[in-house]
Amino acid sequence: MKQKTESNNLKELTIQSKTSYLNKVRAFISDEAKKFGFSDDEVSKITLAVDEACTNIIKHAYKNASNYPIHLRLKARNNTFEIMIEDQGMPFEPDAIKMPDMKEHIKSYKRGGFGMYLMKSLMDKVEYKIQPGRKNRVILTKYLQ
Amino acid sequence: MSDFSIKVRNENPVHVLELKGYLDAHTAPKLEETFQDLINKGHHKIVVNCNDLSYISSAGLGVFMAFVEDVREQKGDIKFSNMSQKVYNVFDLLGFPLLYEIFKQEGEAIEKFNSVQSE
């Protein structure tokens, strides 16, 4: 695990694609979100969204293989808290994944699809930038009100 | 150091799972094993006491979804109790209160199983 600070408002963390590092990711994000001025409730939301993004990368982009990098870059300036998460795993087509009607989804006892739904519900903006064969990026943004 | 633990308690005919710590994609397999073990032994009435559960992500919620249909087919259920507001918020966001009964106190959840049984 590598962590570095490039300037006052740009911080980075690189982890291996192992679920045992999720607690480090949560600690990093919650510390920074707190410092930025978010309420405890908002800090919890941001932390969960980032956990879900990293979990999706480990499970889907890297298919649970544990020796690949996940790179997080945090930009926090003005009222914008932006976390860019990058991997080099399997590309995917975010637009092809339909957001489920959660009521119907859970009534049919489906167990997947919650992660992306949570990310979109918890953050103000979720953007994907996919470069097939090179890298995938998801950018999660929350605005400080 | 493990940041998640489960204690199983027999409150015949109900089994209570006391969850403690952080339930995420890393620790969810432990919960999955515990559920599988209970079900293999024929225990289908399960109360999940969340009093000491500090955190839950969708990986944890997925475990309940994986087993709830099985236990209900066997006339059992998974009910929840003692949930913090923070954990409840995640359940609520996904509409889980529509699918699961959530009680303030563990005793109420156990009582609900017992009252249904005696009907």
XYZ file of N, CA and C in Angstrom:
792
model
N 0.847 -1.194 0.000
C 0.000 0.000 0.000
C 0.883 1.245 0.000
N 0.543 2.172 -0.875
C 1.359 3.378 -1.012
C 0.460 4.594 -0.873
N 0.888 5.515 -0.061
C 0.074 6.718 0.083
C 0.964 7.932 -0.121
N 0.527 8.890 -0.889
C 1.342 10.102 -0.989
C 0.474 11.351 -1.142
N 1.059 12.452 -0.731
C 0.371 13.730 -0.836
C 1.158 14.584 -1.808
N 0.523 15.006 -2.863
C 1.242 15.812 -3.859
C 1.169 17.300 -3.554
N 0.038 17.693 -3.062
C -0.088 19.081 -2.636
C -1.191 19.100 -1.597
N -1.564 20.253 -1.166
C -2.567 20.329 -0.111
C -3.896 19.711 -0.495
N -4.215 19.776 -1.798
C -5.541 19.279 -2.157
C -5.524 18.090 -3.105
N -4.392 17.417 -3.224
C -4.334 16.227 -4.058
C -3.631 15.112 -3.286
N -4.383 14.045 -3.013
C -3.798 12.944 -2.239
C -4.034 11.637 -2.952
N -3.102 10.713 -2.808
C -3.226 9.460 -3.540
C -2.989 8.257 -2.650
N -3.626 7.168 -3.015
C -3.443 5.900 -2.307
C -3.496 4.790 -3.351
N -2.496 3.916 -3.308
C -2.533 2.758 -4.206
C -2.560 1.500 -3.354
N -3.517 0.635 -3.659
C -3.603 -0.643 -2.925
C -3.545 -1.783 -3.940
N -3.291 -2.982 -3.412
C -3.434 -4.180 -4.237
C -4.897 -4.586 -4.216
N -5.277 -5.346 -5.249
C -6.688 -5.715 -5.379
C -7.087 -6.837 -4.403
N -7.010 -6.525 -3.113
C -7.381 -7.495 -2.082
C -8.441 -6.872 -1.190
N -9.446 -7.653 -0.843
C -10.500 -7.097 0.029
C -9.959 -6.736 1.413
N -8.817 -7.335 1.799
C -8.260 -7.005 3.122
C -7.768 -5.559 3.185
N -7.641 -4.907 2.029
C -7.234 -3.499 2.029
C -8.417 -2.530 2.075
N -9.626 -3.051 2.027
C -10.784 -2.145 2.016
C -10.832 -1.269 3.261
N -10.412 -1.832 4.403
C -10.448 -1.002 5.626
C -9.460 0.172 5.538
N -8.337 -0.045 4.835
C -7.371 1.064 4.651
C -7.986 2.160 3.767
N -8.688 1.721 2.726
C -9.342 2.677 1.827
C -10.369 3.492 2.627
N -11.160 2.794 3.435
C -12.193 3.498 4.220
C -11.562 4.494 5.186
N -10.454 4.086 5.831
C -9.799 4.990 6.787
C -9.281 6.234 6.067
N -8.670 6.038 4.905
C -8.121 7.143 4.113
C -9.233 8.118 3.706
N -10.306 7.571 3.155
C -11.380 8.431 2.657
C -12.122 9.115 3.806
N -12.397 8.374 4.871
C -13.180 9.015 5.939
C -12.370 10.106 6.632
N -11.066 9.901 6.797
C -10.222 10.958 7.395
C -10.273 12.229 6.544
N -10.090 12.026 5.241
C -10.025 13.187 4.339
C -11.387 13.884 4.233
N -12.464 13.095 4.191
C -13.801 13.697 4.082
C -14.134 14.497 5.344
N -13.710 13.962 6.477
C -13.934 14.657 7.744
C -13.172 15.991 7.753
N -11.880 15.905 7.354
C -11.043 17.120 7.321
C -11.631 18.161 6.383
N -12.269 17.703 5.316
C -12.821 18.622 4.312
C -14.050 19.352 4.849
N -14.670 18.771 5.890
C -15.785 19.461 6.536
C -17.130 18.779 6.406
N -17.167 17.563 5.882
C -18.438 16.859 5.764
C -18.930 16.410 7.146
N -20.254 16.310 7.279
C -20.860 15.815 8.525
C -20.589 14.312 8.641
N -20.786 13.766 9.828
C -20.559 12.325 10.035
C -21.379 11.503 9.056
N -22.622 11.945 8.827
C -23.515 11.221 7.925
C -22.965 11.230 6.484
N -22.495 12.397 6.057
C -21.931 12.501 4.706
C -20.629 11.695 4.591
N -19.825 11.732 5.649
C -18.567 10.963 5.653
C -18.879 9.476 5.470
N -19.900 8.997 6.174
C -20.296 7.577 6.051
C -20.722 7.248 4.634
N -21.473 8.160 4.028
C -21.964 7.915 2.668
C -20.809 7.838 1.666
N -19.887 8.799 1.758
C -18.756 8.841 0.820
C -17.891 7.588 0.994
N -17.640 7.239 2.254
C -16.787 6.083 2.548
C -17.403 4.805 1.986
N -18.712 4.637 2.170
C -19.386 3.444 1.652
C -19.328 3.408 0.119
N -19.549 4.564 -0.507
C -19.532 4.607 -1.981
C -18.162 4.181 -2.518
N -17.094 4.644 -1.864
C -15.737 4.305 -2.326
C -15.447 2.821 -2.071
N -15.899 2.306 -0.936
C -15.772 0.871 -0.639
C -16.449 0.062 -1.756
N -17.667 0.484 -2.126
C -18.416 -0.245 -3.164
C -17.678 -0.206 -4.506
N -17.091 0.944 -4.834
C -16.362 1.066 -6.105
C -15.158 0.128 -6.110
N -14.399 0.112 -5.009
C -13.207 -0.745 -4.937
C -13.607 -2.226 -4.926
N -14.690 -2.551 -4.217
C -15.176 -3.942 -4.185
C -15.555 -4.393 -5.592
N -16.240 -3.535 -6.333
C -16.616 -3.878 -7.709
C -15.380 -4.133 -8.572
N -14.344 -3.322 -8.384
C -13.110 -3.505 -9.161
C -12.474 -4.865 -8.836
N -12.381 -5.170 -7.536
C -11.755 -6.441 -7.128
C -12.554 -7.619 -7.698
N -13.880 -7.541 -7.550
C -14.721 -8.683 -7.954
C -14.888 -8.792 -9.461
N -15.136 -7.662 -10.118
C -15.502 -7.731 -11.528
C -14.335 -7.410 -12.475
N -13.629 -6.292 -12.235
C -12.552 -5.927 -13.163
C -11.381 -6.899 -13.034
N -11.046 -7.270 -11.806
C -9.908 -8.176 -11.594
C -10.326 -9.607 -11.281
N -11.619 -9.882 -11.277
C -12.137 -11.247 -11.029
C -11.487 -11.893 -9.802
N -11.351 -11.123 -8.747
C -10.791 -11.590 -7.461
C -9.302 -11.947 -7.497
N -8.595 -11.634 -8.592
C -7.142 -11.834 -8.590
C -6.538 -10.733 -7.719
N -5.552 -11.095 -6.875
C -5.202 -10.168 -5.799
C -3.948 -9.328 -6.010
N -3.283 -9.462 -7.133
C -2.008 -8.742 -7.239
C -2.005 -7.576 -8.211
N -3.150 -6.976 -8.389
C -3.249 -5.876 -9.339
C -3.495 -4.557 -8.607
N -3.091 -3.456 -9.233
C -3.215 -2.182 -8.516
C -4.598 -1.528 -8.640
N -4.988 -0.907 -7.564
C -6.148 0.005 -7.588
C -5.606 1.343 -7.089
N -5.790 2.339 -7.910
C -5.193 3.629 -7.603
C -6.306 4.641 -7.290
N -6.199 5.268 -6.136
C -7.198 6.276 -5.767
C -6.534 7.651 -5.745
N -7.174 8.613 -6.355
C -6.648 9.981 -6.309
C -7.764 10.909 -5.857
N -7.469 11.609 -4.789
C -8.478 12.479 -4.206
C -8.150 13.939 -4.502
N -9.120 14.635 -5.066
C -8.964 16.074 -5.290
C -10.024 16.758 -4.446
N -9.584 17.590 -3.527
C -10.546 18.274 -2.672
C -10.277 19.767 -2.740
N -11.115 20.461 -3.460
C -10.922 21.909 -3.528
C -12.266 22.611 -3.705
N -12.270 23.877 -3.249
C -13.516 24.656 -3.163
C -14.563 23.826 -2.422
N -15.690 23.540 -3.062
C -16.692 22.727 -2.350
C -16.775 21.313 -2.944
N -15.767 20.936 -3.733
C -15.848 19.671 -4.473
C -14.867 18.630 -3.942
N -15.402 17.490 -3.588
C -14.607 16.367 -3.086
C -14.720 15.262 -4.132
N -13.616 15.054 -4.858
C -13.674 14.156 -6.018
C -12.664 13.022 -5.864
N -13.178 11.791 -5.949
C -12.295 10.630 -5.819
C -12.269 9.901 -7.153
N -11.062 9.818 -7.730
C -10.902 9.081 -8.982
C -10.303 7.723 -8.626
N -10.934 6.661 -9.100
C -10.440 5.312 -8.794
C -10.137 4.615 -10.116
N -8.905 4.132 -10.233
C -8.450 3.609 -11.521
C -7.970 2.165 -11.388
N -8.329 1.345 -12.366
C -7.816 -0.032 -12.393
C -7.410 -0.386 -13.821
N -6.723 -1.516 -13.935
C -6.303 -1.968 -15.269
C -6.941 -3.312 -15.598
N -8.107 -3.534 -15.045
C -8.772 -4.825 -15.233
C -9.689 -4.852 -16.443
N -10.609 -5.815 -16.403
C -11.554 -6.007 -17.510
C -12.389 -4.748 -17.719
N -12.483 -4.276 -18.949
C -13.337 -3.107 -19.186
C -14.806 -3.510 -19.096
N -15.660 -2.569 -18.889
C -17.092 -2.859 -18.934
C -17.830 -1.664 -19.495
N -19.054 -1.889 -19.876
C -19.861 -0.852 -20.499
C -20.867 -0.339 -19.466
N -20.525 0.758 -18.791
C -21.407 1.196 -17.696
C -22.842 1.472 -18.147
N -22.988 1.956 -19.389
C -24.343 2.271 -19.855
C -25.183 1.015 -20.073
N -24.491 -0.126 -20.235
C -25.224 -1.373 -20.468
C -25.809 -1.922 -19.171
N -25.323 -1.405 -18.050
C -25.827 -1.886 -16.767
C -27.002 -1.017 -16.349
N -28.164 -1.625 -16.362
C -29.367 -0.855 -16.026
C -29.481 -0.752 -14.515
N -29.877 0.422 -14.060
C -30.126 0.569 -12.623
C -31.430 -0.160 -12.310
N -31.368 -1.120 -11.386
C -32.591 -1.877 -11.123
C -33.635 -1.060 -10.375
N -34.900 -1.437 -10.564
C -35.955 -0.925 -9.695
C -35.777 -1.716 -8.393
N -35.247 -1.029 -7.370
C -34.797 -1.752 -6.185
C -35.925 -2.541 -5.508
N -37.139 -2.003 -5.543
C -38.276 -2.701 -4.928
C -38.485 -4.060 -5.582
N -38.511 -4.038 -6.912
C -38.727 -5.288 -7.653
C -37.516 -6.206 -7.510
N -36.338 -5.580 -7.518
C -35.077 -6.306 -7.450
C -35.005 -7.148 -6.169
N -35.302 -6.526 -5.044
C -35.162 -7.281 -3.785
C -36.311 -8.269 -3.599
N -37.464 -7.939 -4.154
C -38.585 -8.875 -4.013
C -38.302 -10.182 -4.744
N -37.451 -10.118 -5.774
C -37.124 -11.369 -6.463
C -35.825 -11.961 -5.904
N -35.448 -11.509 -4.703
C -34.311 -12.067 -3.956
C -32.997 -12.041 -4.733
N -32.812 -11.020 -5.559
C -31.535 -10.919 -6.279
C -30.485 -10.385 -5.312
N -29.279 -10.888 -5.440
C -28.270 -10.482 -4.460
C -27.234 -9.533 -5.029
N -27.192 -9.340 -6.331
C -26.172 -8.467 -6.900
C -26.736 -7.120 -7.301
N -25.868 -6.271 -7.811
C -26.319 -4.989 -8.345
C -26.506 -3.893 -7.317
N -26.266 -4.216 -6.043
C -26.471 -3.209 -5.000
C -25.368 -2.155 -4.988
N -24.150 -2.595 -5.338
C -22.993 -1.709 -5.229
C -23.134 -0.459 -6.076
N -23.458 -0.667 -7.340
C -23.558 0.482 -8.236
C -24.749 1.368 -7.860
N -25.827 0.723 -7.435
C -27.007 1.467 -6.996
C -26.655 2.349 -5.792
N -25.915 1.779 -4.848
C -25.517 2.553 -3.664
C -24.623 3.725 -4.056
N -23.640 3.457 -4.923
C -22.725 4.534 -5.328
C -23.500 5.717 -5.901
N -24.451 5.392 -6.784
C -25.219 6.467 -7.422
C -26.146 7.165 -6.441
N -26.645 6.421 -5.456
C -27.543 7.033 -4.473
C -26.787 7.879 -3.453
N -25.564 7.477 -3.150
C -24.832 8.117 -2.053
C -24.041 9.346 -2.502
N -23.649 9.366 -3.786
C -22.808 10.464 -4.266
C -23.626 11.430 -5.112
N -23.085 12.628 -5.356
C -23.774 13.589 -6.218
C -23.539 13.265 -7.690
N -22.368 12.697 -7.992
C -22.057 12.404 -9.396
C -21.179 11.154 -9.475
N -21.494 10.261 -10.421
C -20.662 9.079 -10.663
C -20.397 9.020 -12.165
N -19.126 9.093 -12.527
C -18.775 9.083 -13.965
C -17.803 7.943 -14.243
N -17.971 7.308 -15.380
C -17.040 6.252 -15.779
C -16.268 6.697 -17.008
N -14.978 6.395 -17.007
C -14.169 6.644 -18.204
C -13.420 5.353 -18.490
N -13.878 4.655 -19.505
C -13.326 3.332 -19.794
C -12.440 3.405 -21.040
N -11.199 2.959 -20.903
C -10.312 2.853 -22.071
C -9.972 1.376 -22.221
N -10.750 0.637 -23.017
C -10.599 -0.822 -23.088
C -9.149 -1.244 -23.322
N -8.684 -2.212 -22.535
C -7.318 -2.724 -22.682
C -6.280 -1.867 -21.985
N -6.681 -0.687 -21.532
C -5.716 0.183 -20.846
C -6.110 0.405 -19.395
N -7.171 1.150 -19.205
C -7.585 1.380 -17.824
C -9.059 1.768 -17.734
N -9.591 1.532 -16.578
C -10.963 1.956 -16.266
C -10.870 2.990 -15.157
N -11.711 3.984 -15.275
C -11.745 4.985 -14.211
C -13.176 5.224 -13.787
N -13.363 5.332 -12.485
C -14.655 5.806 -12.001
C -14.363 7.047 -11.157
N -15.139 8.076 -11.366
C -14.928 9.320 -10.614
C -16.181 9.608 -9.793
N -15.995 9.623 -8.478
C -17.109 9.860 -7.555
C -16.983 11.273 -7.000
N -18.057 12.028 -7.074
C -18.001 13.419 -6.600
C -19.097 13.704 -5.588
N -18.701 14.426 -4.545
C -19.674 14.901 -3.552
C -19.390 16.386 -3.316
N -20.445 17.170 -3.284
C -20.274 18.609 -3.047
C -20.577 18.937 -1.598
N -19.724 19.782 -1.039
C -19.950 20.243 0.327
C -20.986 21.367 0.271
N -22.097 21.171 0.952
C -23.192 22.156 0.869
C -22.915 23.361 1.763
N -5.306 -9.122 13.031
C -6.465 -8.620 13.781
C -7.718 -8.689 12.907
N -8.750 -9.304 13.465
C -9.986 -9.390 12.695
C -10.897 -8.229 13.088
N -11.475 -7.570 12.072
C -12.334 -6.438 12.415
C -13.807 -6.814 12.319
N -14.064 -8.126 12.331
C -15.451 -8.585 12.306
C -15.540 -9.914 13.043
N -16.551 -10.038 13.886
C -16.744 -11.322 14.555
C -18.226 -11.634 14.700
N -18.511 -12.923 14.829
C -19.897 -13.379 14.952
C -19.981 -14.313 16.157
N -20.977 -14.068 16.982
C -21.247 -14.987 18.085
C -22.616 -15.606 17.819
N -22.700 -16.917 17.904
C -23.987 -17.584 17.685
C -24.530 -18.046 19.026
N -25.788 -17.723 19.279
C -26.420 -18.078 20.557
C -27.717 -18.820 20.276
N -27.911 -19.908 20.993
C -29.133 -20.692 20.806
C -30.211 -20.213 21.774
N -31.293 -19.669 21.222
C -32.443 -19.237 22.039
C -33.619 -20.086 21.543
N -33.465 -21.365 21.662
C -34.379 -22.363 21.126
C -35.835 -21.880 21.020
N -36.462 -21.935 19.854
C -35.991 -22.517 18.590
C -35.283 -21.512 17.674
N -34.965 -20.352 18.234
C -34.347 -19.293 17.420
C -32.825 -19.304 17.645
N -32.082 -18.994 16.609
C -30.634 -18.787 16.775
C -30.328 -17.309 16.556
N -29.580 -16.754 17.496
C -29.231 -15.332 17.401
C -27.785 -15.208 16.936
N -27.580 -14.379 15.912
C -26.216 -14.059 15.475
C -25.888 -12.652 15.962
N -24.890 -12.544 16.802
C -24.440 -11.215 17.249
C -23.279 -10.808 16.359
N -23.505 -9.761 15.558
C -22.456 -9.293 14.645
C -21.702 -8.140 15.288
N -20.385 -8.175 15.126
C -19.571 -7.106 15.709
C -18.538 -6.617 14.700
N -18.446 -5.305 14.545
C -17.391 -4.724 13.713
C -17.829 -4.351 12.316
N -16.976 -4.672 11.356
C -17.128 -4.170 9.988
C -17.461 -5.317 9.034
N -18.644 -5.247 8.451
C -19.081 -6.288 7.517
C -18.941 -5.749 6.089
N -17.888 -6.225 5.411
C -17.627 -5.763 4.037
C -17.306 -6.966 3.153
N -16.759 -6.727 1.969
C -16.484 -7.839 1.056
C -15.418 -8.774 1.620
N -14.582 -8.262 2.527
C -13.545 -9.098 3.113
C -14.108 -10.029 4.186
N -15.059 -9.510 4.952
C -15.556 -10.281 6.098
C -16.869 -11.017 5.798
N -17.534 -10.661 4.697
C -18.818 -11.304 4.373
C -18.723 -12.837 4.254
N -17.614 -13.392 3.701
C -17.549 -14.861 3.617
C -17.692 -15.566 4.976
N -17.225 -14.894 6.034
C -17.352 -15.463 7.379
C -18.830 -15.579 7.771
N -19.599 -14.552 7.434
C -21.035 -14.562 7.732
C -21.746 -15.617 6.875
N -21.304 -15.722 5.643
C -21.891 -16.699 4.725
C -21.690 -18.118 5.271
N -20.489 -18.380 5.754
C -20.174 -19.692 6.352
C -21.070 -19.978 7.546
N -21.260 -18.954 8.371
C -22.078 -19.134 9.578
C -23.520 -19.455 9.201
N -24.059 -18.728 8.238
C -25.433 -18.997 7.785
C -25.538 -20.406 7.210
N -24.559 -20.752 6.372
C -24.588 -22.073 5.735
C -24.566 -23.172 6.784
N -23.749 -22.966 7.797
C -23.613 -23.948 8.869
C -24.937 -24.108 9.630
N -25.588 -22.984 9.955
C -26.871 -23.045 10.667
C -27.917 -23.774 9.829
N -27.963 -23.430 8.555
C -28.970 -24.020 7.670
C -28.701 -25.521 7.471
N -27.432 -25.868 7.339
C -27.080 -27.294 7.219
C -27.551 -28.091 8.431
N -27.552 -27.426 9.572
C -27.975 -28.106 10.806
C -29.483 -28.028 11.015
N -30.171 -27.440 10.030
C -31.637 -27.395 10.110
C -32.190 -26.226 10.908
N -31.361 -25.221 11.177
C -31.841 -24.046 11.912
C -32.254 -22.969 10.916
N -33.523 -22.629 10.919
C -34.016 -21.667 9.929
C -34.620 -20.414 10.528
N -34.657 -20.346 11.858
C -35.209 -19.150 12.507
C -34.037 -18.362 13.073
N -33.742 -17.274 12.422
C -32.495 -16.566 12.728
C -32.753 -15.093 13.016
N -32.223 -14.642 14.145
C -32.260 -13.216 14.467
C -30.831 -12.685 14.365
N -30.664 -11.621 13.616
C -29.346 -11.003 13.496
C -29.338 -9.761 14.382
N -28.596 -9.836 15.475
C -28.502 -8.708 16.398
C -27.341 -7.811 15.937
N -27.690 -6.582 15.562
C -26.693 -5.670 14.962
C -26.168 -4.640 15.959
N -26.350 -4.912 17.245
C -25.976 -3.913 18.255
C -24.525 -3.420 18.108
N -23.607 -4.336 17.830
C -22.189 -3.962 17.738
C -21.678 -3.929 16.299
N -22.623 -3.893 15.372
C -22.218 -3.817 13.954
C -21.966 -2.351 13.604
N -20.710 -2.043 13.283
C -20.348 -0.644 13.038
C -20.551 -0.230 11.592
N -20.524 -1.215 10.692
C -20.487 -0.872 9.266
C -21.014 -2.035 8.439
N -21.744 -1.711 7.383
C -22.168 -2.757 6.451
C -22.080 -2.214 5.016
N -21.559 -3.036 4.115
C -21.580 -2.664 2.691
C -22.459 -3.679 1.957
N -22.600 -3.492 0.661
C -23.533 -4.351 -0.085
C -23.101 -5.819 -0.069
N -21.811 -6.070 0.136
C -21.346 -7.462 0.203
C -21.998 -8.176 1.393
N -22.159 -7.449 2.481
C -22.812 -8.014 3.666
C -24.295 -8.211 3.426
N -24.924 -7.218 2.821
C -26.365 -7.313 2.534
C -26.649 -8.477 1.585
N -25.708 -8.728 0.677
C -25.862 -9.826 -0.275
C -25.952 -11.183 0.411
N -25.294 -11.315 1.559
C -25.335 -12.595 2.285
C -26.765 -12.880 2.767
N -27.431 -11.853 3.299
C -28.810 -12.058 3.773
C -29.720 -12.428 2.596
N -29.484 -11.760 1.459
C -30.291 -12.050 0.272
C -30.070 -13.491 -0.199
N -28.840 -13.972 -0.013
C -28.507 -15.319 -0.498
C -29.245 -16.401 0.285
N -29.570 -16.127 1.546
C -30.148 -17.180 2.388
C -31.615 -16.992 2.746
N -32.150 -15.788 2.549
C -33.499 -15.531 3.082
C -34.558 -16.406 2.407
N -34.379 -16.647 1.120
C -35.369 -17.464 0.409
C -35.347 -18.904 0.943
N -34.144 -19.425 1.145
C -34.006 -20.801 1.669
C -34.681 -20.952 3.022
N -34.411 -20.019 3.930
C -34.977 -20.182 5.283
C -36.497 -20.004 5.266
N -36.990 -19.124 4.404
C -38.447 -18.913 4.345
C -39.149 -20.148 3.766
N -38.489 -20.805 2.832
C -39.068 -22.047 2.286
C -39.211 -23.106 3.377
N -38.370 -22.997 4.391
C -38.414 -23.966 5.504
C -39.215 -23.397 6.688
N -40.066 -22.446 6.407
C -40.904 -21.787 7.417
C -40.089 -21.042 8.483
N -38.899 -20.644 8.117
C -38.084 -19.827 9.009
C -38.031 -18.403 8.483
N -37.092 -17.627 9.023
C -36.917 -16.255 8.542
C -35.587 -15.708 9.061
N -35.182 -14.588 8.478
C -34.070 -13.812 9.036
C -34.683 -12.496 9.489
N -34.589 -12.214 10.781
C -35.090 -10.939 11.308
C -33.913 -10.191 11.932
N -34.062 -8.889 12.027
C -32.955 -8.059 12.520
C -33.354 -7.310 13.784
N -32.345 -6.987 14.598
C -32.634 -6.157 15.777
C -31.440 -5.275 16.122
N -31.701 -4.300 16.983
C -30.666 -3.448 17.586
C -29.745 -2.778 16.553
N -30.383 -2.259 15.489
C -29.595 -1.678 14.406
C -29.311 -0.195 14.669
N -28.088 0.235 14.452
C -27.783 1.660 14.588
C -28.417 2.410 13.412
N -28.572 3.715 13.571
C -29.155 4.518 12.490
C -28.296 4.413 11.230
N -26.978 4.371 11.430
C -26.048 4.338 10.293
C -26.241 3.060 9.466
N -26.356 1.938 10.146
C -26.556 0.668 9.441
C -27.963 0.626 8.834
N -28.942 1.133 9.598
C -30.324 1.148 9.092
C -30.429 1.959 7.795
N -29.697 3.067 7.747
C -29.743 3.922 6.551
C -29.376 3.147 5.278
N -28.407 2.250 5.387
C -27.986 1.468 4.218
C -29.090 0.471 3.845
N -29.676 -0.175 4.857
C -30.808 -1.084 4.615
C -31.939 -0.337 3.907
N -32.196 0.863 4.430
C -33.329 1.649 3.959
C -33.136 2.096 2.507
N -31.908 2.499 2.215
C -31.584 2.984 0.871
C -31.881 1.917 -0.190
N -31.706 0.665 0.187
C -31.920 -0.439 -0.756
C -33.322 -1.034 -0.646
N -34.147 -0.446 0.199
C -35.518 -0.944 0.327
C -35.638 -2.226 1.144
N -34.603 -2.567 1.905
C -34.637 -3.817 2.667
C -35.750 -3.887 3.723
N -36.164 -2.748 4.305
C -37.257 -2.858 5.282
C -38.552 -3.427 4.686
N -38.679 -3.432 3.359
C -39.846 -4.052 2.718
C -39.785 -5.573 2.787
N -38.578 -6.060 2.847
C -38.360 -7.497 2.737
C -38.084 -8.154 4.088
N -37.554 -7.368 5.020
C -37.140 -7.927 6.309
C -37.832 -7.207 7.461
N -38.079 -7.956 8.529
C -38.586 -7.325 9.743
C -37.395 -6.876 10.594
N -37.474 -5.623 11.013
C -36.387 -5.054 11.816
C -36.977 -4.585 13.142
N -36.454 -5.100 14.250
C -36.993 -4.774 15.575
C -35.981 -3.952 16.368
N -36.524 -3.162 17.300
C -35.623 -2.362 18.150
C -34.800 -3.274 19.055
N -35.477 -4.241 19.640
C -34.807 -5.118 20.602
C -34.827 -6.571 20.136
N -33.767 -7.271 20.486
C -33.646 -8.685 20.120
C -34.833 -9.512 20.625
N -35.259 -9.213 21.866
C -36.360 -9.970 22.474
C -37.634 -9.908 21.635
N -37.881 -8.750 21.037
C -39.094 -8.595 20.217
C -39.013 -9.490 18.972
N -37.826 -9.591 18.416
C -37.647 -10.423 17.214
C -37.850 -11.897 17.552
N -37.293 -12.311 18.695
C -37.451 -13.714 19.134
C -38.925 -13.992 19.417
N -39.557 -13.024 20.088
C -40.973 -13.151 20.446
C -41.839 -13.331 19.197
N -41.482 -12.598 18.139
C -42.256 -12.680 16.898
C -42.201 -14.102 16.317
N -41.037 -14.703 16.362
C -40.912 -16.096 15.906
C -41.790 -17.008 16.770
N -41.698 -16.815 18.092
C -42.426 -17.699 19.006
C -43.934 -17.528 18.869
N -44.390 -16.285 18.629
C -45.831 -16.062 18.528
C -46.381 -16.669 17.236
N -45.588 -16.593 16.173
C -46.037 -17.176 14.900
C -46.104 -18.697 15.038
N -45.117 -19.247 15.767
C -45.045 -20.702 15.941
C -46.264 -21.232 16.705
N -46.724 -20.435 17.707
C -47.804 -20.939 18.556
C -49.185 -20.721 17.951
N -49.224 -20.001 16.812
C -50.542 -19.746 16.207
C -51.170 -21.007 15.639
